[in-house]
Coordinates of C-alpha atoms in Angstrom, one line a residue:
M9 CA -1.9 46.7 42.7
N10 CA -0.1 44.0 40.7
V11 CA -0.4 40.2 40.3
E12 CA 2.2 37.7 39.2
S13 CA 1.7 35.2 36.4
V14 CA 3.7 32.4 34.9
A15 CA 5.8 33.6 31.9
P16 CA 6.0 31.5 28.7
Q17 CA 8.5 28.7 28.2
G18 CA 10.2 28.8 31.5
A19 CA 11.1 32.5 31.5
S20 CA 11.3 34.5 34.7
R21 CA 8.1 35.5 36.4
V22 CA 6.7 38.8 35.2
R23 CA 4.2 41.3 36.6
Y24 CA 0.9 42.1 34.9
R25 CA -1.5 44.9 35.5
Q26 CA -4.2 43.5 37.7
V27 CA -7.2 42.2 35.8
A28 CA -9.9 39.7 36.9
I29 CA -9.7 36.4 35.0
G30 CA -12.1 33.5 35.5
S31 CA -11.1 30.2 36.9
P32 CA -9.1 28.0 34.5
D33 CA -10.0 24.7 36.2
V34 CA -11.0 22.0 33.7
E35 CA -12.4 18.5 33.7
I36 CA -10.9 16.0 31.3
I37 CA -12.4 12.6 30.5
S38 CA -11.1 9.9 28.1
G39 CA -13.8 8.4 25.9
R40 CA -14.1 5.6 23.4
D41 CA -11.9 5.3 20.3
G42 CA -9.3 7.7 21.7
A43 CA -11.7 10.7 22.0
I44 CA -11.0 13.2 24.8
Y45 CA -13.7 15.3 26.4
M46 CA -13.0 18.6 28.1
K47 CA -15.1 21.2 29.9
A48 CA -14.7 24.0 32.4
A49 CA -15.3 23.0 36.0
E50 CA -17.2 26.2 36.4
A51 CA -20.9 25.9 35.2
L52 CA -22.4 28.6 33.0
T53 CA -24.7 30.9 34.9
P54 CA -28.1 31.1 33.2
P55 CA -28.0 34.1 30.8
P56 CA -31.0 36.4 29.9
E57 CA -33.3 35.1 27.2
R58 CA -32.8 38.0 24.9
L59 CA -29.7 40.2 24.4
L60 CA -31.6 43.5 24.4
E61 CA -32.8 42.8 28.0
R62 CA -29.4 44.3 28.7
L63 CA -30.3 47.5 26.9
L64 CA -33.4 47.8 29.0
H65 CA -31.3 47.1 32.1
W66 CA -28.7 49.8 31.4
A67 CA -31.2 52.3 30.2
R68 CA -32.8 52.1 33.7
L69 CA -29.5 51.9 35.6
T70 CA -27.2 54.3 33.7
P71 CA -29.5 56.1 31.3
E72 CA -27.1 59.0 30.4
V73 CA -23.9 56.9 29.9
T74 CA -22.7 56.9 26.3
F75 CA -23.5 53.5 24.7
V76 CA -22.1 54.2 21.2
A77 CA -20.4 57.1 19.5
E78 CA -19.2 57.9 16.0
R79 CA -17.1 60.8 14.5
A80 CA -19.2 63.5 12.9
A81 CA -18.0 65.4 9.8
D82 CA -16.6 68.2 12.1
G83 CA -14.5 65.7 14.1
S84 CA -16.7 65.8 17.2
W85 CA -18.3 62.6 18.6
R86 CA -22.0 61.9 17.8
R87 CA -23.1 60.1 20.9
I88 CA -26.1 57.9 21.8
S89 CA -26.8 57.2 25.4
Y90 CA -28.5 54.0 26.7
T91 CA -31.8 55.7 27.2
E92 CA -31.6 57.4 23.7
M93 CA -30.7 54.1 22.1
L94 CA -33.7 52.3 23.7
A95 CA -36.1 55.1 22.6
N96 CA -34.7 55.0 19.0
V97 CA -34.8 51.2 18.9
R98 CA -38.5 51.1 20.0
A99 CA -39.4 53.7 17.3
I100 CA -37.6 51.9 14.5
A101 CA -38.9 48.5 15.6
Q102 CA -42.4 49.9 15.3
A103 CA -41.7 51.1 11.8
L104 CA -40.1 47.8 10.8
L105 CA -43.1 45.9 11.8
G106 CA -45.0 47.7 9.1
Y107 CA -43.0 45.9 6.5
G108 CA -44.2 42.5 7.6
L109 CA -40.9 40.7 7.6
P110 CA -40.8 37.1 8.6
A111 CA -37.6 35.1 9.2
E112 CA -37.9 33.9 5.6
R113 CA -37.6 37.6 4.4
P114 CA -35.0 39.3 6.7
L115 CA -33.6 42.8 6.7
V116 CA -30.2 42.9 4.9
I117 CA -27.7 45.6 5.7
L118 CA -25.2 46.2 2.9
S119 CA -23.1 49.0 4.4
G120 CA -20.5 49.0 7.2
N121 CA -20.4 50.1 10.8
D122 CA -22.1 53.3 11.8
L123 CA -24.8 54.6 14.2
E124 CA -27.7 54.0 11.8
H125 CA -26.6 50.4 11.2
L126 CA -26.5 49.6 14.9
Q127 CA -29.8 51.2 15.7
L128 CA -31.5 49.4 12.8
A129 CA -29.9 46.1 13.8
F130 CA -31.1 46.4 17.4
A131 CA -34.5 47.5 16.3
A132 CA -34.8 44.4 14.1
M133 CA -33.9 42.2 17.1
Y134 CA -36.4 44.1 19.3
A135 CA -39.1 43.4 16.8
G136 CA -38.2 39.8 16.3
I137 CA -37.1 40.3 12.7
P138 CA -33.8 38.7 11.7
Y139 CA -31.2 40.9 10.0
C140 CA -28.1 40.1 8.1
P141 CA -25.0 42.4 7.9
V142 CA -23.2 41.7 4.7
S143 CA -19.6 42.5 3.9
P144 CA -19.6 45.8 1.9
A145 CA -16.9 44.3 -0.3
Y146 CA -19.4 42.0 -1.8
S147 CA -21.3 45.0 -3.2
L148 CA -18.5 47.5 -3.8
L149 CA -15.4 45.5 -4.7
S150 CA -16.7 42.4 -6.4
Q151 CA -17.0 42.5 -10.1
D152 CA -19.3 39.6 -10.7
L153 CA -21.4 40.0 -7.4
E154 CA -21.4 36.2 -7.1
K155 CA -21.3 36.0 -3.3
L156 CA -23.9 38.7 -2.9
R157 CA -26.1 37.0 -5.5
H158 CA -25.7 33.8 -3.5
I159 CA -26.7 35.6 -0.2
F160 CA -29.8 37.2 -1.8
D161 CA -30.9 33.8 -3.3
L162 CA -30.5 32.1 0.1
L163 CA -32.1 34.8 2.3
Q164 CA -34.7 36.3 0.0
P165 CA -34.5 39.7 1.7
G166 CA -37.6 41.6 2.4
L167 CA -35.9 45.0 3.1
I168 CA -32.5 46.4 2.3
F169 CA -30.5 49.1 4.1
A170 CA -27.4 51.0 3.0
A171 CA -25.9 54.2 4.4
D172 CA -25.5 55.8 1.0
A173 CA -27.6 55.0 -2.0
E174 CA -25.2 55.7 -4.9
P175 CA -22.3 53.3 -4.1
F176 CA -24.7 50.4 -3.7
Q177 CA -26.8 51.2 -6.8
R178 CA -25.1 48.6 -9.1
A179 CA -25.5 45.8 -6.6
I180 CA -29.1 46.7 -5.8
E181 CA -30.3 47.2 -9.3
T182 CA -28.5 44.1 -10.6
L183 CA -29.8 41.7 -8.0
T184 CA -33.1 42.9 -6.5
P185 CA -36.6 43.3 -7.9
V186 CA -37.9 46.9 -8.4
E187 CA -40.6 46.4 -5.8
L188 CA -38.2 45.5 -3.0
P189 CA -38.3 48.3 -0.3
L190 CA -35.1 50.2 0.5
V191 CA -33.9 52.4 3.4
F192 CA -31.0 54.8 3.0
T193 CA -29.4 57.3 5.3
R194 CA -28.5 59.5 2.4
G195 CA -29.7 59.6 -1.2
D196 CA -32.1 57.5 -3.2
L197 CA -32.2 55.5 -6.4
P198 CA -34.1 56.7 -9.5
G199 CA -37.2 54.5 -10.1
R200 CA -36.9 52.8 -6.7
S201 CA -39.1 53.3 -3.7
S202 CA -37.0 54.1 -0.6
V203 CA -37.4 55.6 2.8
A204 CA -34.9 57.8 4.6
F205 CA -33.6 56.4 7.8
A206 CA -34.6 59.6 9.7
Q207 CA -38.3 58.7 8.8
L208 CA -38.0 55.5 10.8
L209 CA -37.2 57.5 13.9
R210 CA -40.4 59.6 13.6
Q211 CA -42.5 56.5 14.5
S212 CA -43.3 56.5 18.2
G213 CA -42.7 53.2 20.0
A214 CA -46.0 51.6 20.3
A215 CA -47.7 48.5 21.8
E216 CA -47.0 46.4 18.7
A217 CA -43.2 46.8 19.2
E218 CA -43.5 45.9 22.9
A219 CA -45.6 42.9 22.1
A220 CA -43.1 41.7 19.4
F221 CA -40.2 42.0 21.8
A222 CA -42.1 40.1 24.5
A223 CA -42.7 37.3 22.0
T224 CA -39.0 36.8 21.3
G225 CA -37.0 34.2 23.2
P226 CA -33.8 32.1 23.2
Q227 CA -34.8 30.3 19.9
T228 CA -35.6 33.5 18.0
I229 CA -33.2 34.2 15.2
A230 CA -31.4 37.5 15.9
K231 CA -29.3 37.6 12.8
F232 CA -27.7 35.7 9.9
L233 CA -24.0 35.7 9.7
F234 CA -22.1 34.3 6.7
T235 CA -19.1 32.1 7.1
S236 CA -16.0 32.9 5.1
G237 CA -12.8 31.2 4.2
S238 CA -13.5 27.5 3.9
T239 CA -15.6 27.4 0.8
K240 CA -16.1 29.8 -2.1
L241 CA -19.7 30.4 -1.4
P242 CA -20.4 31.3 2.3
K243 CA -22.9 29.4 4.5
A244 CA -25.6 31.2 6.4
V245 CA -25.5 30.7 10.2
P246 CA -28.7 31.6 12.0
T247 CA -27.5 33.2 15.2
T248 CA -30.2 33.0 17.9
Q249 CA -30.8 35.2 20.9
G250 CA -29.9 32.2 23.1
M251 CA -26.5 31.8 21.3
L252 CA -25.6 35.5 21.7
C253 CA -26.6 35.6 25.4
A254 CA -24.8 32.3 26.3
N255 CA -21.6 33.5 24.6
Q256 CA -21.7 36.9 26.4
Q257 CA -22.2 35.1 29.7
M258 CA -19.2 32.9 28.9
L259 CA -17.2 36.0 28.3
L260 CA -18.3 37.7 31.5
Q261 CA -17.4 34.6 33.6
T262 CA -14.1 34.4 31.8
F263 CA -13.4 38.1 32.2
P264 CA -15.2 39.3 35.4
E265 CA -13.2 42.5 34.9
F266 CA -16.0 43.6 32.5
A267 CA -18.3 43.7 35.5
A268 CA -15.8 45.5 37.7
E269 CA -15.3 48.3 35.3
P270 CA -17.7 48.8 32.3
P271 CA -15.6 48.3 29.1
V272 CA -14.7 51.2 26.8
L273 CA -13.8 50.0 23.4
V274 CA -12.4 51.8 20.3
D275 CA -13.2 49.3 17.6
W276 CA -13.0 49.1 13.8
L277 CA -13.8 45.4 13.4
P278 CA -16.6 44.9 10.9
W279 CA -20.1 43.9 12.2
N280 CA -20.6 41.5 9.4
H281 CA -18.0 39.3 11.1
T282 CA -18.7 37.5 14.4
F283 CA -15.6 39.0 16.1
G284 CA -16.7 42.6 15.7
G285 CA -20.5 42.2 15.5
S286 CA -21.2 39.5 18.1
H287 CA -18.2 39.4 20.4
N288 CA -17.2 43.1 20.7
V289 CA -20.5 44.9 20.4
G290 CA -21.9 42.3 22.7
I291 CA -19.2 42.9 25.4
V292 CA -20.1 46.6 25.5
L293 CA -23.9 46.0 25.6
Y294 CA -23.9 43.2 28.1
N295 CA -21.7 45.0 30.5
G296 CA -22.9 48.6 30.3
G297 CA -19.9 49.9 28.5
S298 CA -19.2 52.4 25.7
L299 CA -18.4 51.7 22.1
Y300 CA -16.5 54.2 20.0
I301 CA -16.8 53.3 16.3
D302 CA -13.4 53.5 14.7
A303 CA -13.6 54.4 11.0
G304 CA -9.9 53.4 10.6
K305 CA -8.4 50.1 9.5
P306 CA -5.0 48.4 10.1
T307 CA -3.6 49.5 6.8
A308 CA -1.0 52.1 5.8
Q309 CA -3.8 54.4 4.8
G310 CA -6.4 53.7 7.5
M311 CA -4.2 53.5 10.6
A312 CA -4.0 57.3 10.9
E313 CA -7.7 57.5 11.9
T314 CA -7.4 54.7 14.4
L315 CA -4.4 56.5 16.1
R316 CA -6.4 59.7 16.1
N317 CA -9.2 58.0 17.9
L318 CA -6.9 56.2 20.4
K319 CA -5.4 59.6 21.3
D320 CA -8.9 60.9 22.0
V321 CA -10.4 57.9 23.8
S322 CA -8.5 55.7 26.2
P323 CA -9.9 52.2 26.0
T324 CA -10.1 49.8 29.0
A325 CA -9.5 46.8 26.6
Y326 CA -8.2 46.7 23.0
L327 CA -9.3 43.9 20.7
T328 CA -8.1 43.5 17.2
V329 CA -6.5 41.2 14.6
P330 CA -2.8 40.6 14.5
K331 CA -2.3 43.1 11.6
G332 CA -3.9 45.7 13.8
W333 CA -1.4 44.9 16.6
E334 CA 1.5 45.1 14.1
E335 CA 0.5 48.6 13.0
L336 CA -0.2 49.8 16.5
V337 CA 3.0 48.5 18.1
G338 CA 5.1 50.5 15.6
A339 CA 3.0 53.6 16.4
L340 CA 3.4 53.1 20.1
E341 CA 7.1 52.8 19.8
R342 CA 7.3 56.2 18.0
D343 CA 4.6 58.3 19.7
A344 CA 4.9 59.3 23.4
E345 CA 1.5 61.0 23.4
L346 CA -0.2 57.9 22.0
R347 CA 1.5 55.8 24.7
T348 CA 0.2 58.0 27.4
R349 CA -3.4 58.0 26.2
F350 CA -3.4 54.3 25.2
F351 CA -2.1 53.0 28.5
A352 CA -4.0 55.4 30.7
R353 CA -6.6 52.8 31.7
I354 CA -6.0 49.7 29.6
K355 CA -6.4 46.4 31.4
L356 CA -6.7 43.8 28.7
F357 CA -5.4 43.0 25.2
F358 CA -7.1 40.5 22.9
F359 CA -6.4 39.2 19.4
A360 CA -8.2 36.8 17.1
A361 CA -8.7 35.7 13.5
A362 CA -5.0 34.7 12.9
G363 CA -1.7 34.1 14.8
L364 CA 0.1 37.0 16.4
S365 CA 3.8 37.2 15.7
Q366 CA 5.9 36.5 18.8
S367 CA 8.1 39.4 17.9
V368 CA 5.2 41.8 17.8
W369 CA 4.0 40.3 21.1
D370 CA 7.5 40.8 22.7
R371 CA 7.7 44.4 21.4
L372 CA 4.3 45.2 22.9
D373 CA 5.4 43.7 26.3
R374 CA 8.6 45.9 26.2
I375 CA 6.6 49.0 25.5
A376 CA 4.2 48.3 28.4
E377 CA 7.0 47.5 30.8
Q378 CA 8.9 50.7 29.9
H379 CA 5.8 52.9 30.1
C380 CA 3.8 51.2 32.9
G381 CA 6.3 49.2 34.8
E382 CA 4.2 46.1 34.1
R383 CA 2.8 44.1 31.2
I384 CA -0.8 44.1 30.0
R385 CA -2.3 40.6 29.7
M386 CA -2.7 39.5 26.1
M387 CA -5.6 37.1 25.7
A388 CA -6.8 35.1 22.7
G389 CA -8.9 32.0 22.1
L390 CA -10.6 29.9 19.5
G391 CA -13.9 30.9 18.0
M392 CA -16.0 30.6 14.9
T393 CA -19.2 32.0 13.4
E394 CA -21.1 28.8 14.2
A395 CA -20.3 29.3 17.9
S396 CA -21.3 33.0 18.2
P397 CA -18.2 32.9 18.4
S398 CA -16.2 31.8 21.5
C399 CA -15.2 28.3 22.6
T400 CA -11.9 28.6 24.3
F401 CA -9.9 31.3 26.0
T402 CA -6.2 31.6 27.0
T403 CA -7.0 31.5 30.8
G404 CA -4.5 28.9 31.5
P405 CA -1.0 29.6 32.9
L406 CA 0.7 29.8 29.5
S407 CA 1.3 32.8 27.2
M408 CA 2.7 32.1 23.8
A409 CA 1.9 32.3 20.1
G410 CA -0.5 29.4 19.0
Y411 CA -1.9 28.9 22.5
V412 CA -5.8 28.8 22.5
G413 CA -6.2 27.9 26.1
L414 CA -9.1 26.1 27.9
P415 CA -12.8 25.7 27.3
A416 CA -15.1 28.6 28.3
P417 CA -17.8 27.9 31.0
G418 CA -20.7 26.0 29.2
C419 CA -18.6 24.9 26.3
E420 CA -17.8 21.2 25.9
I421 CA -14.8 20.1 23.7
K422 CA -14.4 16.7 22.1
L423 CA -11.0 15.9 20.6
V424 CA -11.2 13.1 18.1
P425 CA -8.2 11.4 16.5
V426 CA -8.3 11.9 12.7
D427 CA -5.3 11.2 10.4
G428 CA -2.8 11.6 13.2
K429 CA -4.3 14.8 14.6
L430 CA -7.0 15.8 17.1
E431 CA -10.0 17.3 15.4
A432 CA -11.8 19.8 17.7
R433 CA -15.6 19.5 18.1
F434 CA -17.8 21.7 20.2
R435 CA -21.2 21.5 22.0
G436 CA -23.1 24.0 24.1
P437 CA -25.8 26.7 24.1
H438 CA -23.7 29.0 22.0
I439 CA -23.5 26.5 19.0
M440 CA -25.8 26.9 16.1
A441 CA -28.5 24.3 15.4
G442 CA -27.6 24.2 11.7
Y443 CA -27.0 26.2 8.5
W444 CA -29.9 28.1 7.0
R445 CA -31.7 26.2 4.2
S446 CA -28.8 23.7 3.9
P447 CA -29.8 20.3 5.4
Q448 CA -26.9 18.4 3.9
Q449 CA -24.3 20.8 5.1
T450 CA -25.9 20.7 8.5
L451 CA -25.9 16.9 8.6
E452 CA -22.2 16.9 7.8
A453 CA -21.4 19.5 10.4
F454 CA -22.4 17.5 13.5
D455 CA -21.3 14.1 14.8
E456 CA -23.5 11.4 16.4
E457 CA -23.3 13.1 19.8
G458 CA -24.3 16.5 18.6
F459 CA -20.8 18.0 18.6
Y460 CA -20.1 20.6 15.9
R461 CA -17.2 19.5 13.7
S462 CA -15.1 22.6 13.5
G463 CA -12.4 21.3 11.1
D464 CA -9.8 22.8 13.4
A465 CA -7.0 20.6 14.8
L466 CA -5.8 21.1 18.4
K467 CA -3.1 19.5 20.5
F468 CA -2.2 19.7 24.1
A469 CA 0.5 22.2 25.0
D470 CA 1.9 19.5 27.2
A471 CA 0.6 15.9 26.7
Q472 CA 1.7 15.1 30.2
Q473 CA -0.1 18.0 31.7
P474 CA -3.3 18.4 29.6
Q475 CA -4.8 20.8 32.2
L476 CA -2.4 23.5 30.9
G477 CA -4.6 23.8 27.8
L478 CA -4.5 23.5 24.0
M479 CA -2.5 24.7 21.1
F480 CA -3.9 25.4 17.5
D481 CA -2.7 22.7 15.2
G482 CA -4.0 23.9 11.8
R483 CA -7.1 23.2 9.7
M484 CA -7.8 19.6 8.9
A485 CA -9.0 20.3 5.3
E486 CA -5.7 22.1 4.4
D487 CA -3.4 19.1 5.1
F488 CA -2.2 16.9 2.3
K489 CA 0.3 14.3 1.2
L490 CA 3.4 14.6 -1.0
S491 CA 3.8 12.2 -3.9
S492 CA 6.1 10.2 -1.6
G493 CA 3.2 9.7 0.8
V494 CA 4.6 12.0 3.4
F495 CA 1.9 13.8 5.3
V496 CA 2.1 17.6 5.4
S497 CA 0.5 19.6 8.3
V498 CA -0.1 22.9 6.6
G499 CA -1.3 25.0 9.6
P500 CA 1.8 25.0 11.7
L501 CA 4.1 25.5 8.7
R502 CA 2.0 28.4 7.4
S503 CA 1.8 30.0 10.8
R504 CA 5.6 29.7 11.3
A505 CA 6.3 31.2 7.9
V506 CA 4.0 34.2 8.4
L507 CA 5.1 34.9 11.9
A508 CA 8.8 34.7 10.9
G509 CA 8.1 36.9 7.8
T510 CA 7.2 40.1 9.7
P511 CA 7.0 42.7 8.3
Y512 CA 7.3 41.7 4.6
V513 CA 5.0 38.7 4.5
Q514 CA 1.2 39.1 4.4
D515 CA 0.3 35.4 4.0
V516 CA 1.6 32.3 2.3
V517 CA 0.0 29.4 0.5
V518 CA 1.7 26.0 0.9
A519 CA 1.9 24.2 -2.5
G520 CA 2.6 20.5 -2.9
P521 CA -0.4 18.2 -2.9
D522 CA 0.8 15.1 -4.7
R523 CA 4.1 16.8 -5.6
E524 CA 7.6 15.7 -4.8
C525 CA 8.4 18.7 -2.5
L526 CA 6.9 21.8 -0.8
G527 CA 6.8 25.3 -2.2
L528 CA 5.4 28.6 -0.9
L529 CA 3.3 31.1 -2.9
V530 CA 4.0 34.3 -1.0
F531 CA 1.6 37.3 -0.8
P532 CA 4.1 40.0 0.2
R533 CA 3.4 43.3 1.9
L534 CA 4.2 45.5 -1.1
A535 CA 4.4 48.8 0.8
E536 CA 7.0 47.4 3.2
C537 CA 8.9 45.7 0.3
R538 CA 9.0 49.0 -1.6
R539 CA 10.6 50.7 1.4
L540 CA 13.1 47.8 1.6
A541 CA 14.0 48.1 -2.1
E542 CA 14.6 51.8 -1.8
L543 CA 13.6 52.3 -5.5
A544 CA 12.0 55.4 -7.0
A545 CA 8.3 55.9 -6.5
T546 CA 7.8 55.2 -10.2
A547 CA 9.1 51.6 -9.9
S548 CA 6.5 48.9 -10.6
D549 CA 5.5 46.2 -8.1
A550 CA 7.4 43.7 -10.3
Q551 CA 10.5 45.8 -10.2
V552 CA 10.3 46.0 -6.4
L553 CA 9.9 42.3 -5.9
A554 CA 12.8 41.6 -8.4
S555 CA 15.1 44.0 -6.6
D556 CA 18.3 42.5 -5.0
A557 CA 17.4 43.8 -1.6
V558 CA 14.0 42.1 -1.6
R559 CA 15.2 38.8 -3.1
A560 CA 18.0 38.7 -0.6
W561 CA 15.7 39.2 2.4
F562 CA 13.3 36.5 1.2
A563 CA 16.2 34.1 0.5
E564 CA 17.5 34.5 4.1
W565 CA 13.9 34.1 5.3
L566 CA 13.7 30.8 3.4
R567 CA 17.0 29.7 4.8
Q568 CA 15.9 30.4 8.4
L569 CA 12.6 28.6 7.9
N570 CA 14.4 25.5 6.7
S571 CA 16.9 25.6 9.6
Q572 CA 14.1 24.2 11.7
A573 CA 13.0 21.6 9.1
T574 CA 13.1 17.9 10.0
G575 CA 12.4 16.4 6.6
S576 CA 10.3 16.8 3.4
A577 CA 7.1 17.4 5.4
N578 CA 8.3 20.8 6.5
R579 CA 11.2 21.7 4.3
V580 CA 10.4 24.3 1.7
E581 CA 12.3 23.9 -1.6
W582 CA 11.2 27.1 -3.3
L583 CA 9.1 30.2 -3.0
S584 CA 7.5 32.7 -5.4
L585 CA 6.6 36.3 -4.6
L586 CA 3.1 37.0 -6.0
E587 CA 2.6 40.3 -7.7
T588 CA -1.2 39.8 -8.2
P589 CA -3.2 40.3 -4.9
A590 CA -5.7 37.7 -3.8
S591 CA -9.1 38.0 -5.4
I592 CA -12.5 38.1 -3.6
D593 CA -14.3 37.0 -6.9
R594 CA -12.1 33.9 -7.2
G595 CA -12.7 33.1 -3.6
E596 CA -9.0 33.5 -2.7
I597 CA -9.6 36.0 0.0
T598 CA -12.4 36.3 2.5
D599 CA -14.0 39.6 3.6
K600 CA -12.0 39.6 6.8
G601 CA -8.8 39.3 4.8
S602 CA -7.8 35.7 5.4
I603 CA -6.5 33.5 2.5
N604 CA -8.3 30.4 1.3
Q605 CA -5.4 28.0 0.6
R606 CA -7.3 25.7 -1.8
A607 CA -8.9 28.5 -3.8
V608 CA -5.5 30.1 -4.4
L609 CA -4.0 26.8 -5.6
Q610 CA -7.0 26.2 -7.9
A611 CA -7.1 29.7 -9.3
R612 CA -3.3 29.8 -9.9
A613 CA -2.9 26.2 -11.1
T614 CA -1.1 27.2 -14.3
Q615 CA 1.3 29.4 -12.3
V616 CA 2.0 26.6 -9.8
E617 CA 2.6 24.1 -12.7
A618 CA 5.2 26.5 -14.2
L619 CA 6.9 26.8 -10.8
Y620 CA 7.2 23.1 -10.4
G621 CA 8.3 22.8 -14.0
D622 CA 11.2 25.3 -13.4
C623 CA 9.7 27.6 -16.0
A624 CA 9.5 30.7 -13.7
P625 CA 12.5 32.9 -13.5
Q626 CA 11.2 34.8 -10.4
I627 CA 11.4 31.6 -8.2
I628 CA 13.8 31.6 -5.2
R629 CA 15.1 28.1 -4.6
Y630 CA 16.5 26.7 -1.3
E631 CA 19.5 25.1 -2.8
A632 CA 20.6 28.4 -4.2
V633 CA 20.7 30.0 -0.8
S634 CA 21.7 27.1 1.5

């Protein structure tokens, strides 16, 4: 059975595969000083007090259903059912209590997604012990270990876990005292006391673990998640049981489809980030679904594993970042077997963390219509680590790039006029109380009414019909003025440049604070540029970017960008293709792959000065191509 939905921007009505979506009704009130308040008309149903109450529920109701699975070395799936997960969690929780870990000395997990990671995390929550999943890049890729040192200084971990001892040896030995206890799935470190993960499972669940679980409640810290992107050193967000439960109830009321059919996810998103670790894992647990851990990534090298998994397991919903959709759309266009498996029972698409190119969106719609005779609803929203993570969803009648929709049940939005934009502020049971051990940053993060200042700018999709919902309007902190005093809104310009730059543009940085004109520092997708250049495999990256074919494509891209310009606030006078990738150590790139605009401009100040001084031969100027 199908349902009809309004198509974007006045297009003809299209048919979507049926999926239950919550009510988009919204209440809008005008306040003092031009502030606008929004909230969903539907109230939030009281959620459970602890997230793992859902594990107990499903272990009773569907004990043999696969909760989580991971590929084994032989290619088969290692599966853990709901009843097995509960038994393992109780055993590990009992073992963890022996370490005597208070909130001030949490468990820190250094390695990425796997079965042991999830069991240990759930066991910590069961025992009332906070844990912190840390981006593996902070240990394995960083040369100076600055961010990891900051995290350790802030949290003072009482126990550290990593899947394999050897890769994390440098980080552990550099930053931790010899007496700090360690847990590894495989291996050990010379001169360090460690326990094998398998030993934790040998502890039978006992009365102490049950008493510890009973003592937890909505205010108990479940985990610490670290922010990324807005500052060089990340901030610690204490994420409570109440925050996690409230957000999952918001999701369920927004997508009642999850209750109608338990979700099956094939997911690669890292658990140290709120999208993968709170949003997606929570969706599966809260609704009695199954999570298949995908060891792939949306890269040229990692996508093969994702496609292998999607041919093996047909998801009911697929949630990923825009780069993941870009890679997947190309594969779906080429591979009939993949299309058959992927669309077998899919009901819902979702993207987050960045803007999805309209061209990729359109290609996905075409594939679905050709294969299924109908489209699959693409959903998005606005979220952040401090909100665990969801605040809005695209449940309104519009469907287009940049649309973030309407407030979720239980979330209040306050739009405050600031420098010609509307800053978005949020309040609700899913919002943190404050940053860990950072009273000044906490004070600055909330306004006088207790709304969290997100730093995001939003605008109405239609000012005359505010009930249609909201559009993303950039980050307040990224905006600046030219030397002429003209105000530059970076977010929309950056988004338009990246979306129009598919497939050769990874990201851009808008240069120009206190300058006479705008320029773009472009992080190109070197693999795609290499194919465009058609040079020998021995050609350097510099030779690829200097090739006539690549320069001609970017010159035309610049011309097209400026064809929509209305003045100096959005006309780009030059661009430069960057050979050097963004650096984690310099704070230019976050662990989820997003670019910190200010950090790039600071780290490459000399290069930017040369570009404005006309001392850079690789520059592509607008007047030369217009």
